[in-house]
Coordinates of C-alpha atoms in Angstrom, one line a residue:
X528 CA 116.5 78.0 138.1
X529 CA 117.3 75.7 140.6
X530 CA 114.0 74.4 141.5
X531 CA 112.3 71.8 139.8
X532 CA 109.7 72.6 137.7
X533 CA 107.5 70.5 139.5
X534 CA 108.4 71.8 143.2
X535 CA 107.7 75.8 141.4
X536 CA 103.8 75.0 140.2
X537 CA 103.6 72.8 144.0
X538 CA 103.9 76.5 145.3
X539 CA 101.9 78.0 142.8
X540 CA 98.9 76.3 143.8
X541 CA 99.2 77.1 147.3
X542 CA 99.0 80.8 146.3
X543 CA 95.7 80.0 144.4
X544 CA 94.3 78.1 147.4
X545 CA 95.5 80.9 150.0
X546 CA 93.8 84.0 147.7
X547 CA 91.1 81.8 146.3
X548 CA 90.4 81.3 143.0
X549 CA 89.6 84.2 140.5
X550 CA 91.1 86.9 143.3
X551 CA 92.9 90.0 142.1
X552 CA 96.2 90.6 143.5
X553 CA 95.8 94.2 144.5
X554 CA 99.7 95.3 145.2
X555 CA 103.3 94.5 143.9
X556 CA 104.5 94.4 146.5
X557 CA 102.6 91.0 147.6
X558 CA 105.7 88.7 147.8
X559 CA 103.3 85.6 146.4
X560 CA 102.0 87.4 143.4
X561 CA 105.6 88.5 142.4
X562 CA 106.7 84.8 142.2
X563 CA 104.0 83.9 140.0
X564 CA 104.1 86.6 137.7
X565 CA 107.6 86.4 137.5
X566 CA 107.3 82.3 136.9
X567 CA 105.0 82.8 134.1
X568 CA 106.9 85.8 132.6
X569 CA 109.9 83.2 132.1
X570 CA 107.2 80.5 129.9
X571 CA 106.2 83.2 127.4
X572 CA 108.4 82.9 124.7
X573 CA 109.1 85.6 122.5
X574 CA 107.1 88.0 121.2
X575 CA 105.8 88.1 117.3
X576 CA 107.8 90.8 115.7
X577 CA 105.1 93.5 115.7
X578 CA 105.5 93.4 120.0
X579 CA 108.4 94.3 121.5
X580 CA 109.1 93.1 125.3
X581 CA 108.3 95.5 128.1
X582 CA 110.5 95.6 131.5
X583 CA 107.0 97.0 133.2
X584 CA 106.6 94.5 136.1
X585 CA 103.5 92.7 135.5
X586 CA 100.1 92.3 136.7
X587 CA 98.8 89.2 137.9
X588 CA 95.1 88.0 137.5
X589 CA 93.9 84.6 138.1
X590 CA 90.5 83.9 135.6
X591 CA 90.0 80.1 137.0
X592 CA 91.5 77.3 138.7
X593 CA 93.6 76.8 135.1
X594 CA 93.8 80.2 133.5
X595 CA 96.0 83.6 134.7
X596 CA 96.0 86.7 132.9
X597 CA 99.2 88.6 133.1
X598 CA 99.8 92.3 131.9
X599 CA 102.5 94.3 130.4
X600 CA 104.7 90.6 129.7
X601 CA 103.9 92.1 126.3
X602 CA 103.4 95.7 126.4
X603 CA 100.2 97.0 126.6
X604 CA 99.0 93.8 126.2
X605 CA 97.1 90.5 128.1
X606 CA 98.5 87.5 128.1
X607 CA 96.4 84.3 128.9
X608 CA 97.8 80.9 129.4
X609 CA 97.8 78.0 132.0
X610 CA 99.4 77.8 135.0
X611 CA 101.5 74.7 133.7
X612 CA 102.4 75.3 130.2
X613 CA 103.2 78.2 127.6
X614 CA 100.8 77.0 124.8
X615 CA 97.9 77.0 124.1
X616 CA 97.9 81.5 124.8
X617 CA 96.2 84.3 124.0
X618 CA 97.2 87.8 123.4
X619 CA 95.0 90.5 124.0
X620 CA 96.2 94.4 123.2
X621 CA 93.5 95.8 125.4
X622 CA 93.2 98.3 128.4
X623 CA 90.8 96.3 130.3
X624 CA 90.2 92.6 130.1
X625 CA 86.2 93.6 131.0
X626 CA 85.8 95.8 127.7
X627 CA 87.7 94.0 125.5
X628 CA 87.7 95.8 121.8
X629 CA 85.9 99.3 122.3
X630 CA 84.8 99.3 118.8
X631 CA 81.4 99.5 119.6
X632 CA 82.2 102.6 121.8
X633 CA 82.9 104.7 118.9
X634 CA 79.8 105.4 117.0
X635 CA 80.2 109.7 117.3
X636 CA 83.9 109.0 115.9
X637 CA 83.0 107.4 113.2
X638 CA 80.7 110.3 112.3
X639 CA 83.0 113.0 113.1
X640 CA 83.8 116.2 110.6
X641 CA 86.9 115.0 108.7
X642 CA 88.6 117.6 106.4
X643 CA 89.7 115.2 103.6
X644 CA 92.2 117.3 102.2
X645 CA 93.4 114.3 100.1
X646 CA 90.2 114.7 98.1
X647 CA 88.9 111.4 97.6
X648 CA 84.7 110.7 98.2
X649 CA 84.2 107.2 97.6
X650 CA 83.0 105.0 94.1
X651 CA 79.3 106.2 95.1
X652 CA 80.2 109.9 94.4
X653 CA 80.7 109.2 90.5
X654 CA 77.3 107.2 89.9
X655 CA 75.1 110.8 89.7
X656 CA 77.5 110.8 85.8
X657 CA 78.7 107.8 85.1
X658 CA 76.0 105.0 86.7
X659 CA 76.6 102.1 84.0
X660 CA 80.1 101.6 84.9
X661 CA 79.4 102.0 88.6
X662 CA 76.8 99.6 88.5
X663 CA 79.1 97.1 86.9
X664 CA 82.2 98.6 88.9
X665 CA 80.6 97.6 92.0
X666 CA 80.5 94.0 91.5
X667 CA 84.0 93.7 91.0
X668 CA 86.7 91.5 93.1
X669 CA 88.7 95.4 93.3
X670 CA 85.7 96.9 94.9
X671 CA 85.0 94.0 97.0
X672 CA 88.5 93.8 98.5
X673 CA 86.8 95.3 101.6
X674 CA 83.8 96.4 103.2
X675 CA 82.3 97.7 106.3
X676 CA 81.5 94.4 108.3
X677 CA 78.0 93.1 108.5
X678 CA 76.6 89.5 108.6
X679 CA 75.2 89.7 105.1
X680 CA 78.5 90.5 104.1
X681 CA 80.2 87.3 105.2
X682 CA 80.6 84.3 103.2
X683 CA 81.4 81.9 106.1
X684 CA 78.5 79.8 108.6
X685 CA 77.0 82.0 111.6
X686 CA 75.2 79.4 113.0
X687 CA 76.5 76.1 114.5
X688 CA 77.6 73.7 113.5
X689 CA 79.5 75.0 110.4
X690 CA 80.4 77.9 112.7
X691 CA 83.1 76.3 114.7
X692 CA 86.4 76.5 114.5
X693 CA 88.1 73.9 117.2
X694 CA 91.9 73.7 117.8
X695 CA 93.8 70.7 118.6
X696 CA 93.7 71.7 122.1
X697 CA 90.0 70.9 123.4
X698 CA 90.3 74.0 126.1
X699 CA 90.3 76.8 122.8
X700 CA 88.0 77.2 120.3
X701 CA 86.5 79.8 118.2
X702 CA 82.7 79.9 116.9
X703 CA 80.9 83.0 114.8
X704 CA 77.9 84.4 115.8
X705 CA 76.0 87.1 114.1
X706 CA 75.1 90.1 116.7
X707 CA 72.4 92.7 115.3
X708 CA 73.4 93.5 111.7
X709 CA 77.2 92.5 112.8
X710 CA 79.2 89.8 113.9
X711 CA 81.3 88.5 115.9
X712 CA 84.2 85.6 116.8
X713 CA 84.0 84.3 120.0
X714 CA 87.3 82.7 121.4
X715 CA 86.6 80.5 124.2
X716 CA 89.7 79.6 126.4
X717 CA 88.9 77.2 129.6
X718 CA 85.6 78.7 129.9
X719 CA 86.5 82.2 129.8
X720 CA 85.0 84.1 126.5
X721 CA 86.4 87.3 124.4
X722 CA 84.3 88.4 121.7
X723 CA 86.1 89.7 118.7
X724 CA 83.5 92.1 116.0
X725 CA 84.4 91.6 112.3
X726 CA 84.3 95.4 111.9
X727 CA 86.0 95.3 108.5
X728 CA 85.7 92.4 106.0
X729 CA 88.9 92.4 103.5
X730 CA 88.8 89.9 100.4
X731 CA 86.1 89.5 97.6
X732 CA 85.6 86.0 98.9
X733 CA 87.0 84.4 95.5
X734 CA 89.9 82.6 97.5
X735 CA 88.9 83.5 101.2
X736 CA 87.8 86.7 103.6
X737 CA 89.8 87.6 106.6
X738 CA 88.4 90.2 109.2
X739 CA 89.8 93.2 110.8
X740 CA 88.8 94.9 114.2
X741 CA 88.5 98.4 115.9
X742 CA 90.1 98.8 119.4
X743 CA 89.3 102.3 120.0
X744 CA 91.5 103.7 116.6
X745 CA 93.6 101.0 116.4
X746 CA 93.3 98.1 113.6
X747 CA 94.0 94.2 114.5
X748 CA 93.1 91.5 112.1
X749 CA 91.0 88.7 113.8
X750 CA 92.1 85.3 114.2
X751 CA 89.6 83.3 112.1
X752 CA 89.2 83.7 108.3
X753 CA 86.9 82.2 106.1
X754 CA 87.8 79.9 102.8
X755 CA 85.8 79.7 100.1
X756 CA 87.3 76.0 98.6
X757 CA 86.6 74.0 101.5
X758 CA 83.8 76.2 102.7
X759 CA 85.5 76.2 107.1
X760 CA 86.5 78.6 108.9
X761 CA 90.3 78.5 109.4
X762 CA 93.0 80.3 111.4
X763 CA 93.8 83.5 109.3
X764 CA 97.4 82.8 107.2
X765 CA 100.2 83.5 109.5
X766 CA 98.2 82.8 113.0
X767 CA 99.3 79.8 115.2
X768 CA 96.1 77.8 116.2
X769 CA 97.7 77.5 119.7
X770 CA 98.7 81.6 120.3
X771 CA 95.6 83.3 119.5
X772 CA 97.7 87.0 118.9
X773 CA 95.0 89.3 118.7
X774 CA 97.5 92.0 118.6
X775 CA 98.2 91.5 115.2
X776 CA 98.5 95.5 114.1
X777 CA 97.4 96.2 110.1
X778 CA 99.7 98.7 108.9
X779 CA 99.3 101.0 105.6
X780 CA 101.1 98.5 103.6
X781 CA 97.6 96.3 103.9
X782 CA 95.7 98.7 103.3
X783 CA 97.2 100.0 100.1
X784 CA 95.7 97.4 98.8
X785 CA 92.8 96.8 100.2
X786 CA 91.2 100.6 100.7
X787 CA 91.3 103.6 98.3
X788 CA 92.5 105.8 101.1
X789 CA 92.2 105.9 105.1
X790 CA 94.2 108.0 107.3
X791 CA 96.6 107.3 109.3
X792 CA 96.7 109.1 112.5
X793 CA 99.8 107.6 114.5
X794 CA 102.0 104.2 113.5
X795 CA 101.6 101.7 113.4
X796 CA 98.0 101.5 113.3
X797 CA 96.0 104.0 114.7
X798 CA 93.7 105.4 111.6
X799 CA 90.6 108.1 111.3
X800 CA 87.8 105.4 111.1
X801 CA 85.5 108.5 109.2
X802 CA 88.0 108.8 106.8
X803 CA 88.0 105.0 105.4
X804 CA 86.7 104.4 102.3
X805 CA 86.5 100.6 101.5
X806 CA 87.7 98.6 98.5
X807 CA 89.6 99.9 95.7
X808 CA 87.4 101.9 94.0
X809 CA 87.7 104.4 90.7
X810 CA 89.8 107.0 92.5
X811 CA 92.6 105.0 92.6
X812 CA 92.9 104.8 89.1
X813 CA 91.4 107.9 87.9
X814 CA 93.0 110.1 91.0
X815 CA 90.9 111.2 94.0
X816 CA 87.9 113.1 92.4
X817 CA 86.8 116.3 94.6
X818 CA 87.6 118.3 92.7
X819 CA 86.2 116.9 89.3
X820 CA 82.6 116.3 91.0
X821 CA 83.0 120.2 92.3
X822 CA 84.1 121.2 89.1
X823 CA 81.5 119.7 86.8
X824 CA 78.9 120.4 89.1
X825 CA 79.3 123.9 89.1
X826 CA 80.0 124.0 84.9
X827 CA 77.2 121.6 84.3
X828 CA 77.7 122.0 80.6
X829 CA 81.3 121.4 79.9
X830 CA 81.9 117.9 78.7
X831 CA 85.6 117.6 78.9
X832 CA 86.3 115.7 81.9
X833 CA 88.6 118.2 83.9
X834 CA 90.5 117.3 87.7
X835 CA 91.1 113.6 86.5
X836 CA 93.3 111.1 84.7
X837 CA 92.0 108.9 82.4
X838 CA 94.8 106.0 82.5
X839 CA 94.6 105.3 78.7
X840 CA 96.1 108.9 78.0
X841 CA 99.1 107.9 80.1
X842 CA 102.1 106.8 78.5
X843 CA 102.5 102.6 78.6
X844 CA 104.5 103.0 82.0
X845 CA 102.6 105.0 83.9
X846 CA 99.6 103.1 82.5
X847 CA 101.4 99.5 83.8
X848 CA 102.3 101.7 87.1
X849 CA 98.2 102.0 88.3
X850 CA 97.8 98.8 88.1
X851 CA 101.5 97.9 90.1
X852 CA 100.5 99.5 92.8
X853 CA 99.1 96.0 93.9
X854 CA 100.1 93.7 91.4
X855 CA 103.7 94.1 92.1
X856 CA 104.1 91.6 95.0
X857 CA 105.8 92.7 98.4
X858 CA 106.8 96.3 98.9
X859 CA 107.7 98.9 101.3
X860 CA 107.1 102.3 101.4
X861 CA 109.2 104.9 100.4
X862 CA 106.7 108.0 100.3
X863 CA 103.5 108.0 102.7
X864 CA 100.8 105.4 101.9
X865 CA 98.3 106.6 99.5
X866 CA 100.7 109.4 98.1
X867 CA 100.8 107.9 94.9
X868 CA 98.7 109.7 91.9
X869 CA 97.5 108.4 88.6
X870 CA 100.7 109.4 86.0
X871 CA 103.4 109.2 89.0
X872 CA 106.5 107.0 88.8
X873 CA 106.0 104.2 91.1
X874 CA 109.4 103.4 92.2
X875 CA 109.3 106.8 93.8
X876 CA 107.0 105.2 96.1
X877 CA 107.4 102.0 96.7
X878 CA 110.3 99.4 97.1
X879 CA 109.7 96.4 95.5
X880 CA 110.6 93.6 98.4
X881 CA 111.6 91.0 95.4
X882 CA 111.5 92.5 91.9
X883 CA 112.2 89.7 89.9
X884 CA 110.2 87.2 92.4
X885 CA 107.9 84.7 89.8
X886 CA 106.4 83.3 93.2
X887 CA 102.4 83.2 92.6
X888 CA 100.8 83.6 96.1
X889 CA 98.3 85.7 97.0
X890 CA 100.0 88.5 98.3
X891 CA 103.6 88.5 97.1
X892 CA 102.4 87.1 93.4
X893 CA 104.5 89.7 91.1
X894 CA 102.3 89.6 88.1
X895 CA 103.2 92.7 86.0
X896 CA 107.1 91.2 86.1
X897 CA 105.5 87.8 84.9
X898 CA 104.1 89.8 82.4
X899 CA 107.0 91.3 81.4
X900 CA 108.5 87.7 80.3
X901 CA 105.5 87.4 78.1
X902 CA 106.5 87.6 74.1
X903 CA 103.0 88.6 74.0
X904 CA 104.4 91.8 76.1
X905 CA 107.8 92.4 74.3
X906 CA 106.0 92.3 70.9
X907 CA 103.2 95.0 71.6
X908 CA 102.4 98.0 73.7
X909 CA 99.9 95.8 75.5
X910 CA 98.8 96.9 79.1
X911 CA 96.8 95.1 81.4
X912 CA 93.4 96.4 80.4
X913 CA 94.1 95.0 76.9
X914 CA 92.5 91.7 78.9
X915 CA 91.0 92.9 81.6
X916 CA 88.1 95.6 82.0
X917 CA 88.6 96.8 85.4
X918 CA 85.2 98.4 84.9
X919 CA 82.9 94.8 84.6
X920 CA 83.3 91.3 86.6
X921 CA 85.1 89.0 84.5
X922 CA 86.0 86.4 87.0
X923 CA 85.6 83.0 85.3
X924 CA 84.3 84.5 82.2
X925 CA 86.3 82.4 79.7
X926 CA 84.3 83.7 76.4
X927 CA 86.2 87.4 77.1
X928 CA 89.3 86.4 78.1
X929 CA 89.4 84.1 74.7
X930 CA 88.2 87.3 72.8
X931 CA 90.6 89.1 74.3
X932 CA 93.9 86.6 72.8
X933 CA 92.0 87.0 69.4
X934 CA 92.9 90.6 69.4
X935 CA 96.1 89.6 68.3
X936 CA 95.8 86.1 67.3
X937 CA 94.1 83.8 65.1
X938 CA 93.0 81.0 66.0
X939 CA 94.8 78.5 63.7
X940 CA 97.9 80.3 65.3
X941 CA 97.5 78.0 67.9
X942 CA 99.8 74.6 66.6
X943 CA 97.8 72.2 68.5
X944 CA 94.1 73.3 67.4
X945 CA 94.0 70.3 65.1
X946 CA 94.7 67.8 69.0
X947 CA 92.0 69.7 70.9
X948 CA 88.7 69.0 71.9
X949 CA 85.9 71.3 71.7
X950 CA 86.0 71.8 75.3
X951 CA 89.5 73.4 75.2
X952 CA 89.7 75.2 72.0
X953 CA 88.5 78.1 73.9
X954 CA 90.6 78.0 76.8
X955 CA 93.6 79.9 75.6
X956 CA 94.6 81.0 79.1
X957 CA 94.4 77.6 80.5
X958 CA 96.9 76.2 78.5
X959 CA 99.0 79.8 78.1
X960 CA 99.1 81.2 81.3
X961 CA 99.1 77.8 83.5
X962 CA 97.6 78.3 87.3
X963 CA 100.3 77.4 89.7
X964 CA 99.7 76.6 93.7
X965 CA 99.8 79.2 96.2
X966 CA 102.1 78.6 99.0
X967 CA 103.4 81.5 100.8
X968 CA 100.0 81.7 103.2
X969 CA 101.5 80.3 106.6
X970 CA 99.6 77.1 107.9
X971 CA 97.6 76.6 105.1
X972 CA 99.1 73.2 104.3
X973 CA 99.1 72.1 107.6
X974 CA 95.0 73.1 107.4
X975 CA 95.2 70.8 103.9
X976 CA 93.9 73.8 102.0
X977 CA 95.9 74.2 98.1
X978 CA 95.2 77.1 96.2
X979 CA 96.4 78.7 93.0
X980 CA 96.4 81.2 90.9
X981 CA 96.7 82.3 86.9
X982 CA 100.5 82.8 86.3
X983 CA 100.9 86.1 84.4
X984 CA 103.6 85.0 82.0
X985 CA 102.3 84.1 78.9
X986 CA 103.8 81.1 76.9
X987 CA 103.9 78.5 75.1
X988 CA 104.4 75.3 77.3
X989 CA 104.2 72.1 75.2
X990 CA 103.7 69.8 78.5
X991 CA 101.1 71.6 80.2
X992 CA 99.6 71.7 77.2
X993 CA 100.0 67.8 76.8
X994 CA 98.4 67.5 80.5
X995 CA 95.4 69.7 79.5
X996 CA 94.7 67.7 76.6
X997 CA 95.0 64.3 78.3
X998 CA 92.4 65.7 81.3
X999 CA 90.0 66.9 78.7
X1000 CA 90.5 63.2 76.7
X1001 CA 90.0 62.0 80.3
X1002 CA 86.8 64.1 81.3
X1003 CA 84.9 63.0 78.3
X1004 CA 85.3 59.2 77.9

């Protein structure tokens, strides 16, 4: 690199002047073109870990006077950035800059025959028996983890201004527009648009919902999610607001947790769209139910449920293991992704990444080991359903999870009862099981967004307890 950095861009405009702006180079061999893409190849710094680099030589297109688009830098992928700096950038995983995603390309696969020999039919296949609970199962935050896009279905502004989601760079921006009964996120760069359809919407919307894309069979996550607190759209956790990476790929580990089953055709992220059935829903607690519906449908008056597990029957580790599947923070897998049957051992099928980790974030939050701390735990056979109903929304329901303490306890257990207003007599888990802020979403402090959650250790914790009773003393003079 002898030449000046200046002197190299000097003789990359005259290239754009001689072919004209927006011109295709049409061969390799063009001495001109193979200086510039090899300049720009030496500004794109490298790669997230989910790309690898390619030695493919690239291709070279120029999109304006600013802008080139460069090919195969990344394999199988665009890259979009100025002529005189690496960032701002955009990564696109796409054959063809003119099609863009090709999810709307697929209709007749998504209705293709699929053999399900897993065996699982979706929460709507048990409300012909059981309608009460799955009219009471389909309101909760498990269910709702994810959901076929559509613009009813999203929580966040479709129409301007609240639509917008700028970047400090004034060239890049990102709005959301509904399209038909969908929508979309339309990333403008120097002019030149991409628009990205929210195919799949993942989180009940409690804290936020992300969005998750179809390029032919393959599954990205989109680059702008909505939050709840503030009420913005802001660049998903993990994203950089200056290297839009559209190639993020969603492996099986999301989806574990997120889907009751999908499958997975090729890694890391090619997937049988027909086969997706979205949210958790009752066959991953009660096993996949094919063969229970077939059953009972053909011996209409047999009343033993037969071809499912009913968790309660399980011994207390098994039991705890239904719900680990996501409430165990970080894993990897050992077995193949949805393997895992009501009654199995779950450390036969997943790793735990941190197995002691007390961290409280959204997606590594370890709450069946905080649990585990609790005396509340040592001293009973308690289970998580012992105070939560996985069958009924309880979110913010402070009357249940009170009742739920006084199971076991009475209320003139509790030392300070004589100290607390009437306010906070009933808020055992506010003073027992104190929130704590999530931090491990990347960027979300530098977007000045604080969450938290409930920590799952139960306790007795003498100055929380102090600060609870001085906010209430606060709140009501």
């Amino acid at each position: 690199m002898a030449r000046s950095s200046n002197h190299r861009w000097k003789v990359i405009a005259a290239v754009v002047l001689a072919f004209g702006v927006a011109a295709i180079w049409s061969t390799r061999e063009d001495a001109d073109q193979a200086k510039l893409a090899k300049d720009l190849a030496r500004k794109v710094e490298s790669p997230t870990p989910t790309v690898v680099e390619s030695n493919a030589e690239p291709d070279v297109v120029r999109l304006s006077s600013k802008l080139v688009a460069q090919k195969d830098v990344l394999p199988g992928a665009w890259v979009l950035q100025r002529d005189d700096q690496p960032r701002p950038r955009m990564i696109l995983p796409f054959e063809s800059l003119e099609d863009g995603p090709l999810s709307e390309k697929l209709a007749e696969q998504g209705s293709e025959r699929w053999s399900n020999e897993a065996g699982y039919l979706g929460a709507d296949a048990c409300a012909a028996c059981h309608l009460e609970r799955h009219q009471g199962f389909v309101m909760t935050a498990h269910h709702q983890t994810s959901s076929l896009g559509s613009a009813k279905q999203i929580h966040g502004a479709l129409t301007s201004p609240a639509n917008e989601l700028p970047t400090s760079d004034p060239e890049l921006s990102l709005t959301m527009h509904e399209r038909g009964d969908s929508a979309i996120q339309r990333v403008s760069f120097h002019g030149w648009n991409v628009d990205i359809p929210m195919d799949v919407v993942t989180g009940s919307g409690k804290v936020a919902q992300t969005f998750l894309y179809w390029d032919n069979d393959r599954l990205f996550q989109a680059f702008a999610s909505y939050f709840s607190g503030p009420d913005k759209w802001l660049t998903s956790p993990g994203f950089d607001e200056l290297d839009v990476n559209l190639g993020r790929v969603i492996r099986t580990e999301c989806l574990e947790c997120h889907v009751t089953y999908i499958e997975q055709t090729e890694p890391p992220n090619h997937y049988r769209r027909s086969s997706a059935i979205w949210g958790i829903s009752c066959e991953r607690c009660h096993g996949p139910g094919r063969k229970h519906v077939e059953y009972h449908q053909a011996n209409p008056e047999l009343k033993q449920a037969r071809h499912i597990v009913h968790p309660s029957d399980l011994p207390r580790e098994r039991q705890l293991d239904v719900c680990g599947q996501c409430h165990s923070g970080a894993f990897d897998l050992k077995k193949p992704a949805f393997s895992f049957r009501p009654g199995d051992d779950l450390t036969q099928y997943h790793r735990l990444l941190k197995p002691e980790f007390d961290d409280s974030g959204i997606h590594t939050s370890n709450q069946l080991a905080r649990l585990r701390l609790s005396e509340c735990f040592e001293q009973s056979q308690m289970t998580c359903t012992d105070c939560h109903d996985p069958h009924v929304a309880q979110r913010g329901n402070e009357v249940f999870f009170r009742e739920a303490c006084l199971k076991c306890h009475e209320v003139e257990h509790c030392g300070l009862q004589p100290e607390l207003s009437a306010d906070v007599a009933g808020k055992c888990v506010e003073c027992h099981m104190p929130s704590t802020a999530i931090d491990d979403l990347a960027g979300m402090k530098l977007q000045g967004l604080t969450l938290s959650m409930a920590d799952h250790f139960i306790r007795v914790d003498r100055d929380h307890a102090d600060e609870v009773i001085d906010r209430s003393n606060d709140s009501t003079e």
